[in-house]
Structure formats: structure tokens, C-alpha cells
Coordinates of C-alpha atoms in Angstrom, one line a residue:
X18 CA 243.3 220.7 74.9
X19 CA 239.8 220.4 76.1
X20 CA 237.5 223.0 77.8
X21 CA 234.5 221.7 79.7
X22 CA 231.4 223.3 79.3
X23 CA 230.4 225.3 82.4
X24 CA 227.5 223.7 84.5
X25 CA 224.2 225.8 84.1
X26 CA 223.3 226.5 87.7
X27 CA 220.6 228.9 89.8
X28 CA 222.2 231.0 92.4
X29 CA 220.5 232.4 95.5
X30 CA 222.3 234.8 97.7
X31 CA 221.6 235.0 101.0
X32 CA 222.9 236.3 104.1
X33 CA 225.2 233.3 105.2
X34 CA 226.0 233.3 101.9
X35 CA 225.9 232.0 98.0
X36 CA 223.6 228.8 97.6
X37 CA 224.1 227.3 94.3
X38 CA 221.8 224.8 92.2
X39 CA 223.5 223.0 89.6
X40 CA 220.9 222.2 86.8
X41 CA 222.3 218.9 85.9
X42 CA 221.5 215.1 86.0
X43 CA 217.6 215.9 84.6
X44 CA 216.1 218.0 82.2
X45 CA 213.6 219.5 84.5
X46 CA 213.6 221.1 87.9
X47 CA 210.7 222.1 90.2
X48 CA 210.6 225.2 92.5
X49 CA 208.3 225.5 95.4
X50 CA 207.9 225.6 99.2
X51 CA 206.9 221.8 99.3
X52 CA 209.6 219.3 99.8
X53 CA 208.8 217.3 96.8
X54 CA 210.5 220.2 95.1
X55 CA 213.8 220.1 93.2
X56 CA 214.6 223.4 94.9
X57 CA 213.0 223.8 98.4
X58 CA 212.6 227.7 99.1
X59 CA 211.0 228.5 102.5
X60 CA 209.1 231.5 101.5
X61 CA 205.6 231.6 102.6
X62 CA 204.8 233.8 99.4
X63 CA 205.7 230.6 97.4
X64 CA 203.4 228.1 96.1
X65 CA 204.0 224.5 97.1
X66 CA 204.7 223.8 93.4
X67 CA 205.6 227.3 92.4
X68 CA 207.5 226.8 88.8
X69 CA 209.6 224.7 86.6
X70 CA 212.7 225.0 84.4
X71 CA 213.2 222.6 81.6
X72 CA 216.2 222.0 79.2
X73 CA 215.3 221.2 75.6
X74 CA 217.3 218.7 73.7
X75 CA 218.8 222.0 71.8
X76 CA 220.3 223.4 75.1
X77 CA 217.7 226.1 75.6
X78 CA 215.9 226.8 79.1
X79 CA 212.7 227.4 79.7
X80 CA 210.9 228.8 82.9
X81 CA 207.2 227.6 82.8
X82 CA 204.8 229.1 86.0
X83 CA 202.5 225.8 87.5
X84 CA 199.8 228.0 88.2
X85 CA 201.5 229.7 91.3
X86 CA 199.0 232.1 93.6
X87 CA 201.4 234.9 93.3
X88 CA 203.4 234.6 89.9
X89 CA 206.5 233.9 88.3
X90 CA 208.6 237.1 87.4
X91 CA 211.7 237.0 84.6
X92 CA 213.8 240.4 85.0
X93 CA 210.3 241.8 86.9
X94 CA 207.8 240.7 84.2
X95 CA 205.2 237.9 85.0
X96 CA 205.4 234.9 83.1
X97 CA 202.3 233.4 82.2
X98 CA 203.6 231.2 78.9
X99 CA 206.8 229.6 78.9
X100 CA 209.7 232.4 78.8
X101 CA 213.6 230.9 77.2
X102 CA 215.9 232.1 79.8
X103 CA 219.0 234.1 79.0
X104 CA 222.6 233.7 81.2
X105 CA 222.1 236.4 83.9
X106 CA 218.5 236.6 84.1
X107 CA 216.5 237.5 87.5
X108 CA 213.8 235.0 88.4
X109 CA 211.4 236.2 91.5
X110 CA 209.3 233.8 92.9
X111 CA 207.6 235.3 96.1
X112 CA 209.9 237.5 97.8
X113 CA 213.1 235.2 96.7
X114 CA 215.1 236.2 93.8
X115 CA 217.5 234.0 92.2
X116 CA 220.2 234.3 89.4
X117 CA 219.8 232.0 86.1
X118 CA 223.6 231.3 85.0
X119 CA 224.4 229.6 81.5
X120 CA 227.0 231.2 79.7
X121 CA 225.7 228.9 76.2
X122 CA 221.9 229.4 77.2
X123 CA 219.8 231.0 74.2
X124 CA 220.4 234.3 73.1
X125 CA 223.9 234.5 74.8
X126 CA 226.6 235.1 72.2
X127 CA 229.6 233.9 73.8
X128 CA 230.5 229.9 74.0
X129 CA 232.8 228.3 76.3
X130 CA 233.7 225.6 74.0
X131 CA 235.6 226.5 70.7
X132 CA 234.1 225.7 67.5
X133 CA 230.9 224.5 69.4
X134 CA 228.5 225.9 66.8
X135 CA 230.4 223.6 64.2
X136 CA 230.3 220.7 66.5
X137 CA 226.6 221.1 67.0
X138 CA 225.9 221.4 63.6
X139 CA 227.8 218.4 62.6
X140 CA 225.9 215.9 64.8
X141 CA 223.1 216.6 63.0
X142 CA 223.4 213.4 60.8
X143 CA 221.6 210.6 61.8
X144 CA 218.1 209.8 59.9
X145 CA 215.3 208.5 62.2
X146 CA 212.1 207.6 62.3
X147 CA 209.7 209.4 64.4
X148 CA 206.4 210.9 64.7
X149 CA 205.9 214.4 65.7
X150 CA 202.9 216.2 67.8
X151 CA 202.4 219.9 67.4
X152 CA 199.6 221.0 70.3
X153 CA 198.0 224.5 70.2
X154 CA 195.9 226.6 72.4
X155 CA 193.3 228.1 70.3
X156 CA 192.3 231.9 70.7
X157 CA 195.0 232.6 72.9
X158 CA 195.7 235.9 72.0
X159 CA 191.9 236.8 72.4
X160 CA 192.1 235.3 75.9
X161 CA 195.4 237.2 76.7
X162 CA 193.0 240.4 76.4
X163 CA 189.9 239.1 78.1
X164 CA 191.3 237.2 81.2
X165 CA 192.6 238.7 84.3
X166 CA 196.4 238.5 84.7
X167 CA 196.5 236.1 87.6
X168 CA 193.8 233.7 86.5
X169 CA 195.5 233.6 83.3
X170 CA 198.8 232.6 84.1
X171 CA 197.0 230.2 86.6
X172 CA 195.2 228.6 83.5
X173 CA 198.2 228.6 81.5
X174 CA 200.9 227.2 83.9
X175 CA 198.7 224.4 84.9
X176 CA 197.9 223.5 81.6
X177 CA 201.7 223.1 81.0
X178 CA 202.4 221.3 83.7
X179 CA 200.1 218.4 82.9
X180 CA 201.0 218.7 79.4
X181 CA 204.5 217.7 80.3
X182 CA 203.4 215.1 82.8
X183 CA 200.9 213.4 80.0
X184 CA 203.6 213.5 77.4
X185 CA 206.1 212.0 79.5
X186 CA 203.4 209.3 80.8
X187 CA 203.2 208.0 77.0
X188 CA 206.8 207.9 76.1
X189 CA 207.7 211.5 74.9
X190 CA 208.9 214.6 76.4
X191 CA 208.1 218.4 75.6
X192 CA 210.5 219.1 72.7
X193 CA 209.9 222.6 72.3
X194 CA 207.6 225.4 73.5
X195 CA 206.2 227.7 71.2
X196 CA 204.4 230.6 72.6
X197 CA 201.0 228.8 73.6
X198 CA 201.9 225.4 71.6
X199 CA 203.9 222.5 72.5
X200 CA 205.6 220.1 70.5
X201 CA 206.8 216.5 71.5
X202 CA 208.6 213.6 69.5
X203 CA 208.3 209.9 69.5
X204 CA 211.1 208.0 68.1
X205 CA 210.4 204.9 66.6
X206 CA 212.7 201.7 65.6
X207 CA 214.0 201.2 61.9
X208 CA 211.3 198.6 62.0
X209 CA 208.6 200.8 61.5
X210 CA 206.2 202.2 64.2
X211 CA 204.5 199.4 66.8
X212 CA 201.0 199.7 67.7
X213 CA 201.6 200.3 71.4
X214 CA 203.8 203.4 69.8
X215 CA 200.8 204.8 68.0
X216 CA 198.3 204.0 70.4
X217 CA 200.5 206.2 73.3
X218 CA 200.5 208.7 71.0
X219 CA 196.8 208.9 70.5
X220 CA 196.1 208.3 74.2
X221 CA 198.4 211.2 74.8
X222 CA 196.5 213.8 72.6
X223 CA 193.1 212.6 73.9
X224 CA 194.4 213.1 77.8
X225 CA 195.5 216.7 76.6
X226 CA 192.1 217.2 75.8
X227 CA 190.5 216.2 78.5
X228 CA 192.5 218.0 80.7
X229 CA 191.9 221.2 78.8
X230 CA 188.6 220.5 79.4
X231 CA 189.0 220.2 83.0
X232 CA 190.6 223.4 83.2
X233 CA 187.5 225.4 81.5
X234 CA 185.5 223.8 83.8
X235 CA 187.8 224.9 87.0
X236 CA 188.3 228.7 86.1
X237 CA 185.8 231.3 85.0
X238 CA 187.0 231.8 82.0
X239 CA 185.1 233.7 78.8
X240 CA 185.0 230.7 76.8
X241 CA 185.9 227.5 76.7
X242 CA 190.0 226.7 76.5
X243 CA 190.6 224.5 73.1
X244 CA 193.3 223.0 71.7
X245 CA 194.3 222.0 68.3
X246 CA 196.9 219.0 67.1
X247 CA 198.6 218.1 64.2
X248 CA 200.9 214.7 63.8
X249 CA 203.1 213.8 61.4
X250 CA 205.3 210.7 61.1
X251 CA 208.3 210.2 58.9
X252 CA 212.0 210.7 58.6
X253 CA 214.1 213.3 59.8
X254 CA 218.0 214.4 60.5
X255 CA 218.3 214.2 64.4
X256 CA 221.5 214.4 66.3
X257 CA 222.6 214.3 70.2
X258 CA 223.4 217.7 71.4
X259 CA 224.0 217.0 75.1
X260 CA 225.1 214.6 77.8
X261 CA 223.5 212.6 80.6
X262 CA 220.4 210.4 81.1
X263 CA 217.7 212.5 79.2
X264 CA 216.8 212.1 75.6
X265 CA 219.2 214.8 73.9
X266 CA 217.8 215.0 70.2
X267 CA 216.5 217.9 68.1
X268 CA 214.9 217.0 65.4
X269 CA 214.6 219.3 61.8
X270 CA 213.7 218.4 58.1
X271 CA 210.0 218.0 56.4
X272 CA 208.4 215.8 58.8
X273 CA 208.5 218.4 61.6
X274 CA 207.4 221.1 59.4
X275 CA 204.4 219.4 58.0
X276 CA 203.2 218.9 61.6
X277 CA 203.3 222.5 62.5
X278 CA 201.4 223.1 59.3
X279 CA 198.9 220.5 60.0
X280 CA 198.0 221.7 63.1
X281 CA 197.3 225.3 61.2
X282 CA 195.5 223.5 58.7
X283 CA 192.8 221.9 61.6
X284 CA 191.6 225.9 61.3
X285 CA 190.9 225.8 57.9
X286 CA 189.0 222.7 58.0
X287 CA 187.0 223.4 61.2
X288 CA 188.2 220.4 62.8
X289 CA 190.8 219.5 66.0
X290 CA 193.0 217.1 64.7
X291 CA 194.8 216.8 61.4
X292 CA 197.3 213.9 61.1
X293 CA 200.0 213.0 57.8
X294 CA 198.9 210.1 55.6
X295 CA 201.7 208.0 56.9
X296 CA 200.5 208.4 60.6
X297 CA 197.0 207.7 59.3
X298 CA 198.6 204.4 57.8
X299 CA 199.9 203.6 61.0
X300 CA 196.7 203.9 62.5
X301 CA 195.1 201.5 60.0
X302 CA 197.2 198.5 61.6
X303 CA 195.5 199.3 64.3
X304 CA 191.9 200.0 63.6
X305 CA 191.4 197.9 60.1
X306 CA 189.8 199.9 57.3
X307 CA 188.2 202.6 59.6
X308 CA 189.9 205.1 61.7
X309 CA 187.1 207.4 62.4
X310 CA 189.3 210.3 60.6
X311 CA 188.2 211.6 57.3
X312 CA 190.1 212.4 54.1
X313 CA 190.9 216.2 53.3
X314 CA 192.9 218.1 50.7
X315 CA 194.5 221.1 52.3
X316 CA 197.0 223.5 51.2
X317 CA 199.7 223.8 53.6
X318 CA 201.9 227.1 53.8
X319 CA 205.0 226.6 51.9
X320 CA 204.1 223.7 49.9
X321 CA 203.9 224.2 46.4
X322 CA 201.2 221.5 45.9
X323 CA 197.9 220.3 47.7
X324 CA 198.4 218.0 50.5
X325 CA 196.6 214.9 51.5
X326 CA 195.4 214.8 55.7
X327 CA 193.2 212.8 57.5
X328 CA 191.2 215.1 60.5
X329 CA 188.4 214.6 62.8
X330 CA 186.9 215.4 66.1
X331 CA 188.4 214.9 69.8
X332 CA 185.2 212.5 69.7
X333 CA 186.6 210.5 66.9
X334 CA 189.7 210.3 68.4
X335 CA 188.6 209.2 71.9
X336 CA 186.1 206.4 70.4
X337 CA 189.2 205.0 68.4
X338 CA 191.6 204.9 71.7
X339 CA 188.6 203.2 73.5
X340 CA 187.8 200.8 70.9
X341 CA 191.7 200.1 70.4
X342 CA 192.5 199.9 74.3
X343 CA 190.1 196.7 74.4

């Protein structure tokens, strides 16, 4: 006998009865007053595009405020960065309360499928070539201490919204939100990384930098908003953990871990971007002898031996994109 996994949904309780908003057929749903949202809420205290829910490839649901005027709240606490949702959480937008229901959401120990944990683990058996990009907002902790909560929510919510749109535009999606950082994965074919794929990754990061600078000019911040990035290309184990029309993959392995460590290494060497050796080799197929990135040797946390990386500034990346887009 097969027991079906219950559909996750939002519940809106009204005087005329309950309204159920199923979270299906996508990995991203928007909430707001405007008619172009997935869930339209006629509340004058809600912004036209107020918030977004995203389901990652591991089945986790995040709530992301989209820079709304009056904020988004989870169990009474205002959201300034993406927050992982748990079954039964109360979401508040303006004067409207909704309940999030997903028995298998992160943090819930219940499972509707016997042996579900074993099933998910057993799917991690496909070895795929991928490029992993990790982008982190610099000095975010300092920013939270110096910035008004409403402005902080607007800035960070807007940044995450644009980040998701940019990454999707260039062929990937936000695989994970980690506090003030995002991780995206580009899957490649068995023949290797194409020049177009490599250029799309570079364009995505370049656009992320530009939108970050735009936000610094738009809001009264104590210092300019900056991002650091790590990109690594290699093989990792992936598995399909979902169904539907979204790319339900999760990735684990050294390729993924190194991307995070490379991003951290940018602080050590005082530059904006650090990429792995294999990523640099693929960039060379586009640029020939010179990519504009310089070679460095860094000590990555958790690695016994020093690691070779290629690093540079966003000016170097922009020059690379401009030359190779012609």
C-alpha cells in the first residue's frame, strides 16, 4: 500500500470559511495585493508584491520578504532574511494571518511516508558535473546593528528578490538560503561545460553585483552594500527528491563544500570573487590565455593541503563578460 505525501498549503481563515492555497506546480509563490501574485490578499496594509515562498530541492520552504512597507512576520517575529518555515507556523502580512501546513517541512519529525528518510537517502546516487556559486552579503551582522529594522527588511528583501530573478534568468535557481547568502547550481552535460553556460554564470554574478550597488544608492545605508562570491566546478552526488516541473535536485560533496570555502577565502585575500581551478580552465576556453583573474594559494577550512584559486574584482569580471559577449 502506497501512502501519498500530503500537499503543503497555506490556510486563510475567513468569516465565510477557510480558504486553502495549495503550494504545488511550482517552487516559488508570491503573496501580495496586486493581481499578478499567486496569492492575492485584499488587505490595504499589504504591499503590491509583499512576500515570496520558495521550496528548495530538499523540500524546505522559505519565507522571503520582498521589501514590503509593513513587513512580514513568522509567529510574531519580523522577517529580515529568508526564514525556514515549519509545519504550523503563523504568517502575518499586514493585518492578514495565514497558517503554513506541511507535515514534512524542515524541523518536523513526523513523516507521512514510512521509511521516507531511507527513500530520500537512497536517491543520492547520480554523479553530475555542476558549477556551484555561493554569494554572501558582506558585513551583514554590522549592518543589522546600525540600520533601522524597516530599512534593513526592505534592503535585504529586495536583494533576495532580485537575486532569485537574476539566477533564474541565467539558467539556475536558488538552491539554498543560508542566512545572508544564497547558493545556486548549474548542471552541465556529460560532455563538459559549454561556453554559453560558463558565460551565463559570469553574467549572473555580474548582474548580482550591479543590483547590489544599485541598492546601496537607493537606500540610506551606513556603508555600501557589498557581496563576495565563490564559484566551483566539478562532480558531486545529486538526487531527485521531489516531483513536478521544477528541478528537484540536491547536491552534496566536495565540489559544493569548496564553493563555500572559496567564498570565505575572498575575505582572506581581499578580493571579490574566488573560483576553483576547474572553473578557471573552462573560463580559459572563452578567454584564451587571460581571464583577468590572478592565481593565489589559500588555506581552505577543513582542507589539509593549500588550495589553488583564481581571484579578482568585479571590475575584472565585468571586463571578462564584456569582451566575451561580443
